[in-house]
């Protein structure tokens, strides 16, 4: 039987060569030659002012929350439709995540909903660029300027994607990237904090924070002759071995994105007739967004139907996935005082969403196989059940 996994890591072919080179340089810890190369590449390619490589986007988000000096009573607005790391970063500082509704057209934070959640205690907004498609950053930046709030972008899924010509991760004061094994450019576990601000005090705090609270950064730059403990800090530095792998991946970033674009467009072309007939919703990329084609999802009629389609695709050898359990309706969200029904758009969409396989090495015949099988499964459903839903995912519920 044909087996198409939901995800499969991609190798550019240069990873082993760079790992070998890193090994031969005799430094496996962080802050070596590959770390510098990756920092430079990210800074130059995406236009980030300062880049701090980390072991995950989770750690980059935690660094951002520390740098912002979030504390008890502070509120941070974010979507409920995200990965728990977005909220954990805030809660680890004792601050409160405030969940806002999403725009059904993109599954991204709705700026109007954000504005309605702003209070005197709001400190920051964390837009999450779902699927590698940018949030409405012009409007969110406008709100942040008007209410004097800081933007921390959760751009974990959005490396090499842009909004109105500017790379995601560089719109906010800080941006967080992920290089986790499931992301487009990967070293297994990795991330980056982008600091888009030249405030020297913020910069030196970030340098100390990532160096276990020492001034080792100054030492590495030759500014002091030994280093010592100067502030609070932790260890977020990735090994040179990881950065060797990441360097290979990021050098091929545009080629990887181009391959994913072709897969994404094949899905969109193959499924558009079903979307136009109102039978399913499909991933839509607004005109002013350039995606990195991280995900391709469809929206089905309801949870039961979504689960049935998922099962039937699995029987045909096709791996799919759903997510997220909205954070506000999770056990932790309940403890924060939320109840099901608080964010009906988020809840309705998350239980109807199904992600199709999309990975860099996927062949066009594999994509066609998924499209054909999905069409067959949907046709059968129409046969046994009723004829068409007239929903389209833009209608939300
Ligand atoms: C993957 C992801 C994260 C976490 O990334 P890690 O590098 O695994 O810590 C955070 N937020 C979003 C939206 C993600 O997709």
mmCIF file with all atom_site columns, N, CA and C in Angstrom, residues 362-387:
data_model
loop_
_atom_site.group_PDB
_atom_site.id
_atom_site.type_symbol
_atom_site.label_atom_id
_atom_site.label_alt_id
_atom_site.label_comp_id
_atom_site.label_asym_id
_atom_site.label_entity_id
_atom_site.label_seq_id
_atom_site.pdbx_PDB_ins_code
_atom_site.Cartn_x
_atom_site.Cartn_y
_atom_site.Cartn_z
_atom_site.occupancy
_atom_site.B_iso_or_equiv
_atom_site.pdbx_formal_charge
_atom_site.auth_seq_id
_atom_site.auth_comp_id
_atom_site.auth_asym_id
_atom_site.auth_atom_id
_atom_site.pdbx_PDB_model_num
ATOM 1  N N  . UNK A 1 362 ? 8.249   15.890 -0.691 1.00 0.00 ? 362 UNK A N  1
ATOM 2  C CA . UNK A 1 362 ? 7.058   15.230 -1.229 1.00 0.00 ? 362 UNK A CA 1
ATOM 3  C C  . UNK A 1 362 ? 7.007   15.377 -2.756 1.00 0.00 ? 362 UNK A C  1
ATOM 4  N N  . UNK A 1 363 ? 6.727   14.267 -3.451 1.00 0.00 ? 363 UNK A N  1
ATOM 5  C CA . UNK A 1 363 ? 6.706   14.321 -4.914 1.00 0.00 ? 363 UNK A CA 1
ATOM 6  C C  . UNK A 1 363 ? 5.330   14.745 -5.416 1.00 0.00 ? 363 UNK A C  1
ATOM 7  N N  . UNK A 1 364 ? 5.262   15.171 -6.681 1.00 0.00 ? 364 UNK A N  1
ATOM 8  C CA . UNK A 1 364 ? 3.961   15.622 -7.197 1.00 0.00 ? 364 UNK A CA 1
ATOM 9  C C  . UNK A 1 364 ? 2.991   14.444 -7.287 1.00 0.00 ? 364 UNK A C  1
ATOM 10 N N  . UNK A 1 365 ? 3.499   13.220 -7.511 1.00 0.00 ? 365 UNK A N  1
ATOM 11 C CA . UNK A 1 365 ? 2.559   12.093 -7.573 1.00 0.00 ? 365 UNK A CA 1
ATOM 12 C C  . UNK A 1 365 ? 2.015   11.778 -6.182 1.00 0.00 ? 365 UNK A C  1
ATOM 13 N N  . UNK A 1 366 ? 2.820   12.011 -5.144 1.00 0.00 ? 366 UNK A N  1
ATOM 14 C CA . UNK A 1 366 ? 2.315   11.821 -3.775 1.00 0.00 ? 366 UNK A CA 1
ATOM 15 C C  . UNK A 1 366 ? 1.223   12.845 -3.451 1.00 0.00 ? 366 UNK A C  1
ATOM 16 N N  . UNK A 1 367 ? 1.445   14.075 -3.880 1.00 0.00 ? 367 UNK A N  1
ATOM 17 C CA . UNK A 1 367 ? 0.430   15.114 -3.648 1.00 0.00 ? 367 UNK A CA 1
ATOM 18 C C  . UNK A 1 367 ? -0.860  14.741 -4.387 1.00 0.00 ? 367 UNK A C  1
ATOM 19 N N  . UNK A 1 368 ? -0.709  14.302 -5.647 1.00 0.00 ? 368 UNK A N  1
ATOM 20 C CA . UNK A 1 368 ? -1.897  13.934 -6.432 1.00 0.00 ? 368 UNK A CA 1
ATOM 21 C C  . UNK A 1 368 ? -2.643  12.768 -5.784 1.00 0.00 ? 368 UNK A C  1
ATOM 22 N N  . UNK A 1 369 ? -1.883  11.823 -5.227 1.00 0.00 ? 369 UNK A N  1
ATOM 23 C CA . UNK A 1 369 ? -2.510  10.683 -4.559 1.00 0.00 ? 369 UNK A CA 1
ATOM 24 C C  . UNK A 1 369 ? -3.374  11.171 -3.379 1.00 0.00 ? 369 UNK A C  1
ATOM 25 N N  . UNK A 1 370 ? -2.832  12.078 -2.578 1.00 0.00 ? 370 UNK A N  1
ATOM 26 C CA . UNK A 1 370 ? -3.585  12.601 -1.429 1.00 0.00 ? 370 UNK A CA 1
ATOM 27 C C  . UNK A 1 370 ? -4.864  13.295 -1.928 1.00 0.00 ? 370 UNK A C  1
ATOM 28 N N  . UNK A 1 371 ? -4.728  14.111 -2.968 1.00 0.00 ? 371 UNK A N  1
ATOM 29 C CA . UNK A 1 371 ? -5.890  14.843 -3.494 1.00 0.00 ? 371 UNK A CA 1
ATOM 30 C C  . UNK A 1 371 ? -6.970  13.855 -3.967 1.00 0.00 ? 371 UNK A C  1
ATOM 31 N N  . UNK A 1 372 ? -6.534  12.856 -4.728 1.00 0.00 ? 372 UNK A N  1
ATOM 32 C CA . UNK A 1 372 ? -7.504  11.885 -5.261 1.00 0.00 ? 372 UNK A CA 1
ATOM 33 C C  . UNK A 1 372 ? -8.202  11.107 -4.148 1.00 0.00 ? 372 UNK A C  1
ATOM 34 N N  . UNK A 1 373 ? -7.415  10.660 -3.165 1.00 0.00 ? 373 UNK A N  1
ATOM 35 C CA . UNK A 1 373 ? -8.001  9.892  -2.060 1.00 0.00 ? 373 UNK A CA 1
ATOM 36 C C  . UNK A 1 373 ? -8.965  10.757 -1.247 1.00 0.00 ? 373 UNK A C  1
ATOM 37 N N  . UNK A 1 374 ? -8.575  11.995 -1.023 1.00 0.00 ? 374 UNK A N  1
ATOM 38 C CA . UNK A 1 374 ? -9.435  12.894 -0.262 1.00 0.00 ? 374 UNK A CA 1
ATOM 39 C C  . UNK A 1 374 ? -10.753 13.129 -1.008 1.00 0.00 ? 374 UNK A C  1
ATOM 40 N N  . UNK A 1 375 ? -10.658 13.335 -2.304 1.00 0.00 ? 375 UNK A N  1
ATOM 41 C CA . UNK A 1 375 ? -11.877 13.537 -3.109 1.00 0.00 ? 375 UNK A CA 1
ATOM 42 C C  . UNK A 1 375 ? -12.784 12.317 -3.011 1.00 0.00 ? 375 UNK A C  1
ATOM 43 N N  . UNK A 1 376 ? -12.182 11.126 -3.084 1.00 0.00 ? 376 UNK A N  1
ATOM 44 C CA . UNK A 1 376 ? -12.976 9.894  -3.003 1.00 0.00 ? 376 UNK A CA 1
ATOM 45 C C  . UNK A 1 376 ? -13.678 9.796  -1.649 1.00 0.00 ? 376 UNK A C  1
ATOM 46 N N  . UNK A 1 377 ? -12.930 10.056 -0.595 1.00 0.00 ? 377 UNK A N  1
ATOM 47 C CA . UNK A 1 377 ? -13.506 9.980  0.752  1.00 0.00 ? 377 UNK A CA 1
ATOM 48 C C  . UNK A 1 377 ? -14.665 10.977 0.886  1.00 0.00 ? 377 UNK A C  1
ATOM 49 N N  . UNK A 1 378 ? -14.475 12.182 0.372  1.00 0.00 ? 378 UNK A N  1
ATOM 50 C CA . UNK A 1 378 ? -15.525 13.199 0.481  1.00 0.00 ? 378 UNK A CA 1
ATOM 51 C C  . UNK A 1 378 ? -16.754 12.815 -0.352 1.00 0.00 ? 378 UNK A C  1
ATOM 52 N N  . UNK A 1 379 ? -16.507 12.222 -1.539 1.00 0.00 ? 379 UNK A N  1
ATOM 53 C CA . UNK A 1 379 ? -17.619 11.794 -2.398 1.00 0.00 ? 379 UNK A CA 1
ATOM 54 C C  . UNK A 1 379 ? -18.461 10.725 -1.705 1.00 0.00 ? 379 UNK A C  1
ATOM 55 N N  . UNK A 1 380 ? -17.763 9.776  -1.056 1.00 0.00 ? 380 UNK A N  1
ATOM 56 C CA . UNK A 1 380 ? -18.479 8.697  -0.368 1.00 0.00 ? 380 UNK A CA 1
ATOM 57 C C  . UNK A 1 380 ? -19.382 9.263  0.725  1.00 0.00 ? 380 UNK A C  1
ATOM 58 N N  . UNK A 1 381 ? -18.868 10.252 1.409  1.00 0.00 ? 381 UNK A N  1
ATOM 59 C CA . UNK A 1 381 ? -19.646 10.858 2.486  1.00 0.00 ? 381 UNK A CA 1
ATOM 60 C C  . UNK A 1 381 ? -20.927 11.490 1.944  1.00 0.00 ? 381 UNK A C  1
ATOM 61 N N  . UNK A 1 382 ? -20.777 12.189 0.821  1.00 0.00 ? 382 UNK A N  1
ATOM 62 C CA . UNK A 1 382 ? -21.946 12.795 0.189  1.00 0.00 ? 382 UNK A CA 1
ATOM 63 C C  . UNK A 1 382 ? -22.956 11.698 -0.158 1.00 0.00 ? 382 UNK A C  1
ATOM 64 N N  . UNK A 1 383 ? -22.421 10.557 -0.680 1.00 0.00 ? 383 UNK A N  1
ATOM 65 C CA . UNK A 1 383 ? -23.280 9.447  -1.061 1.00 0.00 ? 383 UNK A CA 1
ATOM 66 C C  . UNK A 1 383 ? -24.134 8.932  0.088  1.00 0.00 ? 383 UNK A C  1
ATOM 67 N N  . UNK A 1 384 ? -23.491 8.634  1.231  1.00 0.00 ? 384 UNK A N  1
ATOM 68 C CA . UNK A 1 384 ? -24.254 8.050  2.337  1.00 0.00 ? 384 UNK A CA 1
ATOM 69 C C  . UNK A 1 384 ? -25.049 9.084  3.123  1.00 0.00 ? 384 UNK A C  1
ATOM 70 N N  . UNK A 1 385 ? -24.560 10.310 3.068  1.00 0.00 ? 385 UNK A N  1
ATOM 71 C CA . UNK A 1 385 ? -25.199 11.309 3.915  1.00 0.00 ? 385 UNK A CA 1
ATOM 72 C C  . UNK A 1 385 ? -26.027 12.278 3.090  1.00 0.00 ? 385 UNK A C  1
ATOM 73 N N  . UNK A 1 386 ? -25.812 13.515 3.306  1.00 0.00 ? 386 UNK A N  1
ATOM 74 C CA . UNK A 1 386 ? -26.572 14.509 2.558  1.00 0.00 ? 386 UNK A CA 1
ATOM 75 C C  . UNK A 1 386 ? -25.697 15.116 1.485  1.00 0.00 ? 386 UNK A C  1
ATOM 76 N N  . UNK A 1 387 ? -26.242 15.944 0.671  1.00 0.00 ? 387 UNK A N  1
ATOM 77 C CA . UNK A 1 387 ? -25.478 16.444 -0.469 1.00 0.00 ? 387 UNK A CA 1
ATOM 78 C C  . UNK A 1 387 ? -24.910 17.828 -0.292 1.00 0.00 ? 387 UNK A C  1
#
